[in-house]
């Protein structure tokens, strides 16, 4: 038994398995995971932290990485630095990118070519003018790594986009090609794109949860032959 907060009411301690089950459904993205880990020791022990994470924009990045594209290009370099050998995957390559509030103007596509989760503040507060091109980790590089290194890689090629708005892309809002094996969109708004809101290429598996697509010129969501999209 322990005392909860200021109520002085005894609350029975729940089994750890039940806490894990509750957190599995309650935590939807990396930002929430980090914030919960900071609240108490119990959550810090139960929730696995990301290998490494970073933010954009932030004071250290404002001079070196003025655009989201330049930061993601650097993350790709870090991700593939040791991928050409049998060494373990680099721990300094962020697997979680937290976008702050603001409107970010990107020319053409922002290319994501590594396994990462990108979480904005919310659909109303984080707005990206431009589109995302999801490629995932190049299969040639992944195949040259040992089995242990591949198993240790976080998410194994999954790309996640959460809590943001993508708008005014000159092509598709979200375009996933064959080298991107799996992607997930959660709490994302895609608006006023010249192509489709979501384009899924061949051999790509995608999942959309709480995704809004509006005022796109072509299709709301388009899936090429061999692709699969779960709504």
CSV table of C-alpha atoms in Angstrom, one decimal:
chain,number,residue,atom,x,y,z
A,1,UNK,CA,0.0,0.0,0.0
A,2,UNK,CA,1.1,3.6,-0.6
A,3,UNK,CA,-0.3,7.1,-0.4
A,4,UNK,CA,-1.3,8.8,-3.6
A,5,UNK,CA,-0.8,12.6,-3.9
A,6,UNK,CA,-2.4,14.9,-1.4
A,7,UNK,CA,-5.5,12.9,-1.0
A,8,UNK,CA,-3.9,10.6,1.7
A,9,UNK,CA,-6.1,7.8,0.3
A,10,UNK,CA,-4.4,4.4,0.3
A,11,UNK,CA,-4.1,2.9,-3.2
A,12,UNK,CA,-3.2,-0.7,-3.9
A,13,UNK,CA,-0.1,-1.2,-5.9
A,14,UNK,CA,-0.9,-2.8,-9.3
A,15,UNK,CA,1.0,-5.6,-10.9
A,16,UNK,CA,3.8,-4.4,-13.2
A,17,UNK,CA,2.2,-6.5,-16.0
A,18,UNK,CA,-1.0,-4.4,-15.7
A,19,UNK,CA,1.0,-1.1,-15.8
A,20,UNK,CA,2.7,-2.3,-19.0
A,21,UNK,CA,-0.7,-3.1,-20.5
A,22,UNK,CA,-2.1,0.3,-19.6
A,23,UNK,CA,0.9,2.2,-20.9
A,24,UNK,CA,0.9,0.2,-24.1
A,25,UNK,CA,-2.5,1.7,-25.0
A,26,UNK,CA,-2.1,5.1,-23.3
A,27,UNK,CA,1.2,6.1,-24.9
A,28,UNK,CA,0.8,6.8,-28.6
A,29,UNK,CA,4.2,8.5,-29.5
A,30,UNK,CA,7.7,9.1,-28.4
A,31,UNK,CA,7.0,12.6,-27.0
A,32,UNK,CA,4.4,11.2,-24.6
A,33,UNK,CA,6.8,8.3,-23.7
A,34,UNK,CA,9.6,10.8,-22.7
A,35,UNK,CA,7.3,13.0,-20.7
A,36,UNK,CA,5.9,10.1,-18.8
A,37,UNK,CA,9.4,8.7,-18.0
A,38,UNK,CA,10.2,12.1,-16.5
A,39,UNK,CA,7.2,12.1,-14.2
A,40,UNK,CA,8.1,9.3,-11.8
A,41,UNK,CA,10.5,6.5,-11.1
A,42,UNK,CA,8.0,3.8,-11.9
A,43,UNK,CA,7.3,5.0,-15.4
A,44,UNK,CA,11.0,5.6,-16.0
A,45,UNK,CA,11.6,1.9,-15.3
A,46,UNK,CA,8.7,0.6,-17.3
A,47,UNK,CA,9.0,2.7,-20.4
A,48,UNK,CA,12.0,2.0,-22.6
A,49,UNK,CA,13.7,5.2,-23.7
A,50,UNK,CA,14.7,5.9,-27.3
A,51,UNK,CA,18.3,5.2,-28.2
A,52,UNK,CA,18.8,8.9,-28.7
A,53,UNK,CA,16.6,11.9,-29.6
A,54,UNK,CA,16.8,15.4,-30.7
A,55,UNK,CA,14.6,18.5,-31.3
A,56,UNK,CA,14.0,21.0,-34.1
A,57,UNK,CA,14.3,23.9,-34.0
A,58,UNK,CA,16.7,24.3,-31.0
A,59,UNK,CA,19.5,26.7,-30.3
A,60,UNK,CA,22.3,24.3,-31.2
A,61,UNK,CA,20.7,23.5,-34.5
A,62,UNK,CA,19.6,27.0,-35.6
A,63,UNK,CA,22.9,27.9,-37.2
A,64,UNK,CA,24.0,24.5,-38.5
A,65,UNK,CA,20.6,23.1,-39.4
A,66,UNK,CA,18.4,25.9,-40.7
A,67,UNK,CA,15.9,23.5,-42.3
A,68,UNK,CA,14.3,20.2,-41.4
A,69,UNK,CA,15.7,18.7,-44.5
A,70,UNK,CA,19.3,19.5,-43.5
A,71,UNK,CA,18.8,18.0,-40.1
A,72,UNK,CA,17.3,14.7,-41.5
A,73,UNK,CA,20.2,14.5,-44.0
A,74,UNK,CA,22.6,14.6,-41.1
A,75,UNK,CA,20.7,12.0,-39.2
A,76,UNK,CA,20.9,9.7,-42.3
A,77,UNK,CA,24.7,10.2,-42.3
A,78,UNK,CA,24.9,9.1,-38.7
A,79,UNK,CA,22.5,6.2,-39.3
A,80,UNK,CA,24.6,4.7,-42.1
A,81,UNK,CA,28.1,5.6,-40.7
A,82,UNK,CA,28.5,2.0,-39.4
A,83,UNK,CA,25.9,0.3,-41.5
A,84,UNK,CA,28.5,-0.7,-44.0
A,85,UNK,CA,30.3,-2.9,-41.4
A,86,UNK,CA,29.4,-5.6,-38.9
A,87,UNK,CA,29.6,-3.1,-36.0
A,88,UNK,CA,26.5,-2.5,-33.9
A,89,UNK,CA,24.2,0.4,-35.1
A,90,UNK,CA,25.4,3.8,-34.0
A,91,UNK,CA,23.9,5.0,-30.8
A,92,UNK,CA,24.4,8.6,-31.6
A,93,UNK,CA,21.9,8.6,-34.5
A,94,UNK,CA,18.6,9.9,-33.2
A,95,UNK,CA,15.6,7.6,-33.5
A,96,UNK,CA,13.2,10.3,-32.2
A,97,UNK,CA,12.8,13.8,-33.5
A,98,UNK,CA,10.6,16.2,-31.6
A,99,UNK,CA,9.3,19.2,-33.7
A,100,UNK,CA,8.4,22.3,-31.8
A,101,UNK,CA,5.5,24.6,-32.5
A,102,UNK,CA,5.9,26.8,-35.6
A,103,UNK,CA,5.5,26.8,-39.4
A,104,UNK,CA,8.4,25.3,-41.3
A,105,UNK,CA,8.8,26.1,-45.0
A,106,UNK,CA,10.6,23.3,-47.0
A,107,UNK,CA,11.2,23.3,-50.7
A,108,UNK,CA,9.9,20.2,-52.4
A,109,UNK,CA,10.2,16.9,-50.5
A,110,UNK,CA,11.8,16.4,-47.1
A,111,UNK,CA,13.5,13.0,-47.6
A,112,UNK,CA,13.4,10.5,-44.7
A,113,UNK,CA,15.8,7.6,-45.5
A,114,UNK,CA,16.3,6.1,-42.0
A,115,UNK,CA,14.2,4.6,-39.3
A,116,UNK,CA,12.9,7.4,-37.2
A,117,UNK,CA,9.8,8.8,-35.4
A,118,UNK,CA,9.0,12.4,-36.0
A,119,UNK,CA,6.5,13.9,-33.5
A,120,UNK,CA,5.1,17.5,-33.7
A,121,UNK,CA,3.5,19.5,-30.9
A,122,UNK,CA,0.0,19.1,-32.4
A,123,UNK,CA,-1.7,19.4,-35.8
A,124,UNK,CA,-2.6,23.0,-35.0
A,125,UNK,CA,0.9,24.0,-33.7
A,126,UNK,CA,3.4,22.2,-36.0
A,127,UNK,CA,2.9,22.9,-39.7
A,128,UNK,CA,5.2,21.8,-42.5
A,129,UNK,CA,4.9,23.5,-45.9
A,130,UNK,CA,6.1,20.9,-48.3
A,131,UNK,CA,5.9,17.1,-48.5
A,132,UNK,CA,7.7,14.0,-47.0
A,133,UNK,CA,9.3,11.4,-49.2
A,134,UNK,CA,9.7,8.2,-47.2
A,135,UNK,CA,12.4,5.9,-48.4
A,136,UNK,CA,13.5,4.1,-45.3
A,137,UNK,CA,17.0,2.6,-44.8
A,138,UNK,CA,18.5,1.4,-48.1
A,139,UNK,CA,18.1,-2.4,-48.3
A,140,UNK,CA,21.6,-2.8,-49.6
A,141,UNK,CA,23.1,-1.2,-46.5
A,142,UNK,CA,20.8,-3.1,-44.2
A,143,UNK,CA,21.8,-6.4,-45.9
A,144,UNK,CA,25.5,-5.9,-45.2
A,145,UNK,CA,25.0,-5.8,-41.5
A,146,UNK,CA,25.1,-8.7,-39.2
A,147,UNK,CA,21.9,-10.4,-37.9
A,148,UNK,CA,22.6,-9.1,-34.4
A,149,UNK,CA,23.0,-5.6,-35.6
A,150,UNK,CA,19.9,-5.7,-37.6
A,151,UNK,CA,17.9,-7.1,-34.7
A,152,UNK,CA,19.2,-4.3,-32.5
A,153,UNK,CA,18.1,-1.5,-34.9
A,154,UNK,CA,15.2,0.4,-33.4
A,155,UNK,CA,11.9,-0.2,-35.3
A,156,UNK,CA,13.8,-2.0,-38.1
A,157,UNK,CA,13.0,0.5,-40.9
A,158,UNK,CA,9.6,1.8,-39.6
A,159,UNK,CA,9.0,5.5,-40.2
A,160,UNK,CA,6.5,7.2,-37.9
A,161,UNK,CA,5.0,10.7,-38.3
A,162,UNK,CA,2.7,12.0,-35.5
A,163,UNK,CA,0.9,15.2,-34.4
A,164,UNK,CA,1.6,17.6,-37.3
A,165,UNK,CA,0.2,19.2,-40.4
A,166,UNK,CA,1.6,18.8,-43.9
A,167,UNK,CA,0.4,21.2,-46.5
A,168,UNK,CA,1.0,23.0,-49.8
A,169,UNK,CA,3.2,20.3,-51.3
A,170,UNK,CA,4.0,20.7,-55.0
A,171,UNK,CA,3.5,16.9,-55.4
A,172,UNK,CA,2.1,14.4,-52.9
A,173,UNK,CA,1.8,15.2,-49.2
A,174,UNK,CA,3.3,11.9,-48.0
A,175,UNK,CA,5.0,9.7,-50.6
A,176,UNK,CA,6.3,6.2,-49.6
A,177,UNK,CA,8.5,4.3,-52.0
A,178,UNK,CA,9.5,0.7,-52.3
A,179,UNK,CA,12.6,1.1,-50.2
A,180,UNK,CA,10.4,2.2,-47.3
A,181,UNK,CA,9.1,-1.1,-46.0
A,182,UNK,CA,6.7,0.2,-43.3
A,183,UNK,CA,5.4,3.6,-42.2
A,184,UNK,CA,2.8,4.9,-39.8
A,185,UNK,CA,0.9,8.1,-39.6
A,186,UNK,CA,-0.9,9.1,-36.4
A,187,UNK,CA,-2.8,12.4,-35.8
A,188,UNK,CA,-1.7,14.0,-39.0
A,189,UNK,CA,-3.5,16.5,-41.3
A,190,UNK,CA,-2.6,16.7,-45.0
A,191,UNK,CA,-4.0,19.7,-46.8
A,192,UNK,CA,-3.8,21.5,-50.2
A,193,UNK,CA,-1.3,19.3,-52.0
A,194,UNK,CA,-0.9,19.3,-55.8
A,195,UNK,CA,-0.9,15.5,-55.9
A,196,UNK,CA,-2.4,12.9,-53.6
A,197,UNK,CA,-2.5,13.3,-49.8
A,198,UNK,CA,-0.9,9.9,-49.2
A,199,UNK,CA,0.9,8.0,-52.0
A,200,UNK,CA,1.8,4.4,-51.2
A,201,UNK,CA,4.2,2.7,-53.6
A,202,UNK,CA,4.6,-0.9,-54.5
A,203,UNK,CA,5.8,-3.3,-51.7
A,204,UNK,CA,5.1,-0.6,-49.0
A,205,UNK,CA,2.9,-1.3,-46.0
A,206,UNK,CA,1.4,1.8,-44.4
A,207,UNK,CA,-1.0,2.5,-41.5
A,208,UNK,CA,-3.0,5.7,-40.9
A,209,UNK,CA,-4.7,6.5,-37.6
A,210,UNK,CA,-6.6,9.7,-37.1
A,211,UNK,CA,-5.4,11.1,-40.4
A,212,UNK,CA,-7.3,14.0,-42.2
A,213,UNK,CA,-6.7,14.6,-45.9
A,214,UNK,CA,-8.4,17.7,-47.5
A,215,UNK,CA,-8.3,19.8,-50.6
A,216,UNK,CA,-5.7,17.7,-52.5
A,217,UNK,CA,-5.8,18.0,-56.3
A,218,UNK,CA,-5.6,14.3,-57.1
A,219,UNK,CA,-6.5,11.6,-54.6
A,220,UNK,CA,-7.0,11.6,-50.9
A,221,UNK,CA,-5.0,8.3,-50.6
A,222,UNK,CA,-3.6,6.3,-53.5
A,223,UNK,CA,-2.1,2.8,-53.2
A,224,UNK,CA,0.0,1.4,-56.1
A,225,UNK,CA,-0.1,-2.2,-57.1
A,226,UNK,CA,1.6,-4.4,-54.5
A,227,UNK,CA,1.2,-1.8,-51.7
A,228,UNK,CA,-1.0,-1.9,-48.7
A,229,UNK,CA,-2.6,0.8,-46.6
A,230,UNK,CA,-4.6,0.2,-43.4
A,231,UNK,CA,-7.0,2.9,-42.2
